[in-house]
Coordinates of C-alpha atoms and ligand atoms in Angstrom, one line a residue:
M506 CA 73.2 121.4 96.1
T507 CA 75.8 121.3 98.9
S508 CA 79.0 119.8 97.4
N509 CA 81.7 118.2 100.3
A510 CA 85.3 117.8 99.5
L511 CA 88.0 116.4 101.8
V512 CA 91.9 117.3 101.4
Q513 CA 94.0 114.7 103.5
G514 CA 97.2 116.6 104.1
A515 CA 95.8 120.4 104.1
S516 CA 98.1 122.3 106.2
R517 CA 100.7 123.1 103.8
G518 CA 101.8 123.0 100.1
I519 CA 99.6 121.4 97.7
G520 CA 96.9 120.3 100.1
L521 CA 96.7 124.0 101.4
Q522 CA 96.1 125.1 97.9
F523 CA 93.3 122.5 97.1
C524 CA 91.4 123.8 99.8
R525 CA 91.7 127.6 99.0
T526 CA 90.6 126.5 95.2
L527 CA 87.8 124.2 96.6
L528 CA 86.1 127.1 98.8
A529 CA 86.4 129.8 96.4
R530 CA 83.8 127.2 94.3
N531 CA 81.4 127.2 97.3
A532 CA 82.4 123.6 98.5
V533 CA 82.2 122.6 102.0
V534 CA 85.6 121.5 102.9
F535 CA 86.9 119.2 105.3
A536 CA 90.4 119.8 105.7
T537 CA 92.4 117.3 107.4
C538 CA 96.0 117.8 109.5
R539 CA 98.2 116.5 111.8
N540 CA 98.1 119.6 114.3
P541 CA 95.2 121.8 113.8
E542 CA 96.3 124.0 116.5
Q543 CA 99.8 124.8 114.5
A544 CA 98.0 125.2 111.0
N545 CA 97.9 128.9 110.9
E546 CA 96.9 129.1 107.2
L547 CA 93.8 126.5 107.5
K548 CA 92.6 128.9 110.6
G549 CA 92.9 132.1 108.3
L550 CA 90.8 130.2 105.7
Q551 CA 88.4 129.4 108.7
Q552 CA 88.1 133.5 109.3
Q553 CA 87.4 133.9 105.6
Y554 CA 85.1 130.9 104.8
G555 CA 83.4 130.1 108.6
R556 CA 81.5 126.9 108.4
N557 CA 82.2 126.1 104.7
I558 CA 85.7 124.9 106.4
N559 CA 85.9 121.9 108.9
I560 CA 89.6 121.6 110.0
L561 CA 90.1 118.1 111.3
Q562 CA 93.0 116.1 113.4
L563 CA 94.2 113.3 111.1
D564 CA 97.4 111.5 111.3
V565 CA 97.3 109.5 108.0
T566 CA 99.7 106.7 109.7
K567 CA 97.0 106.1 112.4
E568 CA 93.8 104.3 111.7
G569 CA 92.0 105.3 114.8
D570 CA 92.4 109.1 113.5
I571 CA 91.0 108.2 110.1
Q572 CA 88.0 106.4 111.7
N573 CA 87.3 109.5 114.1
A574 CA 87.4 111.7 111.2
A575 CA 85.1 109.9 109.0
K576 CA 82.3 109.6 111.8
Y577 CA 82.5 113.7 111.8
V578 CA 82.4 113.8 108.2
E579 CA 79.4 111.5 107.8
Q580 CA 77.4 113.5 110.5
N581 CA 78.0 116.6 109.0
S582 CA 78.1 115.8 105.3
E583 CA 74.6 113.9 105.2
G584 CA 76.8 111.1 104.7
K585 CA 77.7 112.2 101.2
L586 CA 81.7 113.1 100.0
D587 CA 82.1 114.4 96.1
L588 CA 85.9 114.7 96.2
L589 CA 88.6 112.9 98.4
I590 CA 92.3 114.3 97.8
N591 CA 94.9 112.2 99.5
C592 CA 97.6 114.5 99.6
A593 CA 99.8 114.2 102.4
G594 CA 103.2 112.7 101.2
M595 CA 106.9 112.4 102.5
L596 CA 110.0 112.2 100.7
H597 CA 112.1 110.4 103.1
T598 CA 112.3 110.7 106.9
S599 CA 115.8 112.7 106.5
G600 CA 113.7 115.2 103.9
R601 CA 116.4 113.9 101.2
G602 CA 115.7 110.8 99.2
E603 CA 118.2 107.9 99.6
T604 CA 121.1 108.3 96.9
S605 CA 122.3 104.6 97.3
L606 CA 121.6 101.3 99.2
R607 CA 123.6 102.3 101.7
D608 CA 121.1 105.1 102.9
V609 CA 118.4 102.8 102.8
S610 CA 116.7 101.9 106.5
H611 CA 113.9 99.9 107.6
Q612 CA 112.6 102.5 109.6
A613 CA 112.8 105.2 106.8
L614 CA 111.1 102.8 104.6
S615 CA 108.2 102.0 106.7
T616 CA 107.4 105.5 107.7
T617 CA 107.5 106.6 104.1
F618 CA 105.1 103.7 102.9
S619 CA 103.0 104.1 106.1
T620 CA 102.4 107.8 105.0
N621 CA 102.4 107.7 101.2
A622 CA 100.7 104.3 100.5
F623 CA 99.0 102.3 103.4
G624 CA 97.4 105.9 104.4
P625 CA 95.4 106.4 101.3
V626 CA 94.4 102.9 101.2
L627 CA 92.9 103.0 104.9
M628 CA 91.0 106.6 103.9
A629 CA 89.3 104.7 101.1
K630 CA 88.5 102.0 103.6
Y631 CA 86.7 104.7 105.8
F632 CA 85.6 106.9 103.3
G633 CA 84.8 104.7 100.3
A634 CA 81.1 104.3 101.1
M635 CA 80.2 108.3 101.6
M636 CA 82.0 108.5 98.0
K637 CA 79.5 106.0 96.7
K638 CA 77.0 108.2 97.8
G639 CA 78.4 111.2 96.5
S640 CA 77.3 112.7 93.2
G641 CA 80.3 114.4 92.3
S642 CA 79.5 118.1 92.3
F643 CA 82.8 120.4 93.4
G644 CA 81.9 123.6 91.4
R645 CA 82.5 122.1 88.1
Q646 CA 80.2 122.4 84.9
P647 CA 77.2 120.2 85.5
A648 CA 77.5 116.7 83.7
E649 CA 75.9 116.6 79.7
K650 CA 72.3 116.3 79.4
G651 CA 71.2 112.5 80.6
K652 CA 74.5 112.0 82.0
Q653 CA 75.6 112.4 85.7
H654 CA 78.8 113.1 87.3
S655 CA 80.9 110.5 89.7
S656 CA 82.7 111.4 92.9
V657 CA 86.5 111.4 92.3
L658 CA 89.0 109.9 94.5
V659 CA 92.6 111.5 94.1
N660 CA 95.7 110.2 95.1
M661 CA 98.7 112.6 94.7
S662 CA 101.2 110.4 93.2
A663 CA 104.7 111.5 91.6
K664 CA 106.1 110.9 88.3
V665 CA 109.2 109.2 90.1
G666 CA 106.5 106.2 91.0
S667 CA 106.6 105.2 87.5
I668 CA 108.2 102.1 87.2
T669 CA 108.4 102.6 83.7
D670 CA 110.0 106.2 83.7
N671 CA 112.7 104.9 86.2
A672 CA 115.9 105.8 84.5
L673 CA 118.0 107.3 87.5
G674 CA 117.4 104.6 90.5
G675 CA 117.8 106.2 93.9
W676 CA 114.9 107.5 96.2
Y677 CA 113.8 103.8 97.2
S678 CA 111.5 104.7 99.8
Y679 CA 109.6 107.7 97.9
R680 CA 109.7 105.9 94.5
M681 CA 108.7 102.5 95.9
S682 CA 105.6 104.1 98.0
K683 CA 104.5 106.0 95.0
A684 CA 104.7 102.6 92.9
A685 CA 102.5 101.1 96.0
L686 CA 100.0 104.3 95.9
N687 CA 99.4 103.8 92.1
M688 CA 98.5 99.8 92.4
A689 CA 95.9 100.9 95.2
T690 CA 94.7 103.5 92.6
K691 CA 94.0 100.5 90.2
N692 CA 92.6 98.3 93.1
L693 CA 90.4 101.0 94.2
S694 CA 89.2 102.0 91.0
I695 CA 88.1 98.4 90.5
E696 CA 86.7 97.9 94.0
L697 CA 84.7 101.2 94.0
G698 CA 83.9 101.0 90.2
R699 CA 81.4 98.1 91.1
G700 CA 77.7 98.8 91.4
R701 CA 75.6 101.4 90.4
N702 CA 77.3 104.6 92.1
K703 CA 81.1 104.4 90.7
V704 CA 83.7 106.1 92.2
I705 CA 86.7 107.6 89.7
C706 CA 89.8 106.6 91.1
V707 CA 93.1 108.4 89.6
S708 CA 96.8 108.7 90.8
L709 CA 98.1 112.3 89.6
H710 CA 101.4 113.9 89.3
P711 CA 101.4 117.7 90.4
G712 CA 105.0 118.7 88.5
T713 CA 107.6 119.7 90.6
V714 CA 106.1 122.2 92.8
D715 CA 107.5 125.0 95.0
T716 CA 106.8 123.5 98.4
D717 CA 108.8 122.1 101.4
L718 CA 109.2 118.6 100.1
S719 CA 111.0 119.5 97.0
R720 CA 112.7 122.5 98.7
P721 CA 116.2 120.6 99.1
Y722 CA 116.4 120.1 95.1
H723 CA 115.2 123.9 94.2
K724 CA 118.8 124.8 93.1
G725 CA 118.4 122.3 90.3
V726 CA 115.5 123.1 88.8
P727 CA 114.9 125.7 85.8
K728 CA 112.7 128.3 87.2
D729 CA 109.8 127.6 84.7
K730 CA 110.1 124.0 85.7
L731 CA 109.3 125.1 89.3
F732 CA 105.4 125.6 89.5
S733 CA 103.6 127.5 92.0
T734 CA 101.2 125.7 94.1
E735 CA 98.5 127.8 92.4
Y736 CA 99.6 126.8 89.1
S737 CA 99.9 123.1 89.9
V738 CA 96.3 123.0 91.4
D739 CA 95.0 124.7 88.5
C740 CA 96.1 122.4 86.3
L741 CA 95.0 119.2 88.4
M742 CA 91.5 120.8 89.3
K743 CA 91.6 121.1 85.2
I744 CA 92.1 117.2 84.6
I745 CA 89.9 116.0 87.7
D746 CA 86.8 118.6 86.4
N747 CA 86.8 116.9 83.2
L748 CA 87.6 112.9 84.3
D749 CA 85.0 110.4 82.8
S750 CA 84.5 106.7 83.8
Q751 CA 86.9 105.3 80.9
Q752 CA 89.8 107.2 82.7
T753 CA 89.3 105.3 86.3
G754 CA 92.2 103.7 87.5
K755 CA 95.0 105.6 85.6
Y756 CA 98.0 107.8 86.3
F757 CA 98.1 111.6 84.7
S758 CA 100.8 114.0 84.8
W759 CA 99.9 118.0 85.5
D760 CA 99.6 118.6 81.5
G761 CA 96.7 115.6 81.3
Q762 CA 99.3 113.2 79.6
E763 CA 98.5 109.8 80.8
M764 CA 101.5 108.3 82.3
P765 CA 102.9 104.5 82.4
F766 CA 102.9 102.7 86.0
Ligands
LIG1140 N1 106.1 119.3 95.6 C1 106.6 118.5 94.6 O1 107.3 119.1 93.7 C2 105.8 117.3 94.5 C3 106.1 116.3 93.2 C4 105.7 115.4 93.0 C5 104.5 114.9 93.8 N2 104.3 115.4 95.0 C6 103.3 114.8 96.2 O2 102.5 116.0 96.4 C7 101.9 115.9 97.6 C8 102.1 117.1 98.3 O3 103.3 117.3 98.6 P1 103.3 118.8 99.1 O4 104.5 119.2 98.0 O5 102.6 119.7 99.0 O6 104.4 118.7 100.0 P2 104.5 119.7 101.3 O7 104.2 121.2 101.4 O8 105.8 118.9 102.3 O9 103.3 118.9 102.5 C9 103.3 117.7 102.8 C10 102.0 117.7 103.4 O10 101.8 116.5 104.0 C11 101.5 116.1 105.6 N3 101.8 114.9 106.0 C12 103.0 114.4 106.1 N4 103.3 113.2 106.9 C13 101.6 112.8 107.6 C14 101.1 112.2 108.0 N5 101.6 111.3 108.5 N6 99.9 112.2 108.3 C15 99.2 113.4 107.7 N7 99.8 114.6 107.4 C16 101.1 114.0 106.8 C17 102.1 117.4 106.1 O11 101.6 117.8 107.3 P3 102.3 118.5 108.2 O12 102.1 120.1 108.3 O13 101.9 117.8 109.6 O14 103.9 118.1 108.5 C18 101.8 118.6 104.9 O15 100.6 119.0 104.9 C19 102.7 114.8 98.5 O16 102.0 113.5 98.0 C20 104.0 114.6 97.5 O17 104.6 113.5 97.4 C21 105.1 116.7 95.2

């Protein structure tokens, strides 16, 4: 049986590594990014995996792009999606989180929210029905006898999006947008959890990962706490592979620990 996975925000970092991992599992991957012409790593994967990877243009802040991508995926996946990972994210328009209120601007808040929180909800709007038709197979172990896997929707969140865990303040745009994203995960778990074919929806924290997003802060991170994308995605795939319906609507860290909202 063909399995179909979509990685939104696939050009770099964690999203790109998810594509590599899923292709190695023989899934058909729809890899979306803002500028396919400039996505050289994705083009390299296309040379290696041929028709198993489809590179689609999608700026997650543009509803029309999401709608167009959904039409393409529907026509090329028999209308079924087994896994959707919303990976695109940004810290702030400047690349650094606000350290105090004087750095806060409407424009940065709005762009960050648009990418990190509004985008994933609109993805669910256009891909939710396809996910309901999916069988949750993306190269993982078959379900136990008499049971069936559900499709999985992952919102890539961050530990700093936890309201309970916030002891330091700052990073208004990023923290608030990820907290809003976590609320979206919970809402989606309720709406897409209705009916016969349920979709499991979770927020995941990938750890501190060696990517462009975290680069301005690498100096302050002990070497063993700065994960490679390979290590982070291996840990996240273990969680995704073992999700069951009891865990929908929850928020997990890379090590499998449930996080407080
Ligand atoms: N790295 C960490 O330590 C860390 C920690 C916690 C959470 N996270 C989360 O993990 C996710 C992936 O981050 P990363 O570390 O892999 O970051 P990254 O290497 O900076 O990659 C960010 C990705 O998001 C895409 N993107 C940004 N704005 C977009 C938009 N409007 N539409 C479509 N794509 C857009 C970028 O595409 P372009 O190539 O077009 O710019 C790029 O593919 C994010 O949600 C981030 O918040 C990361």
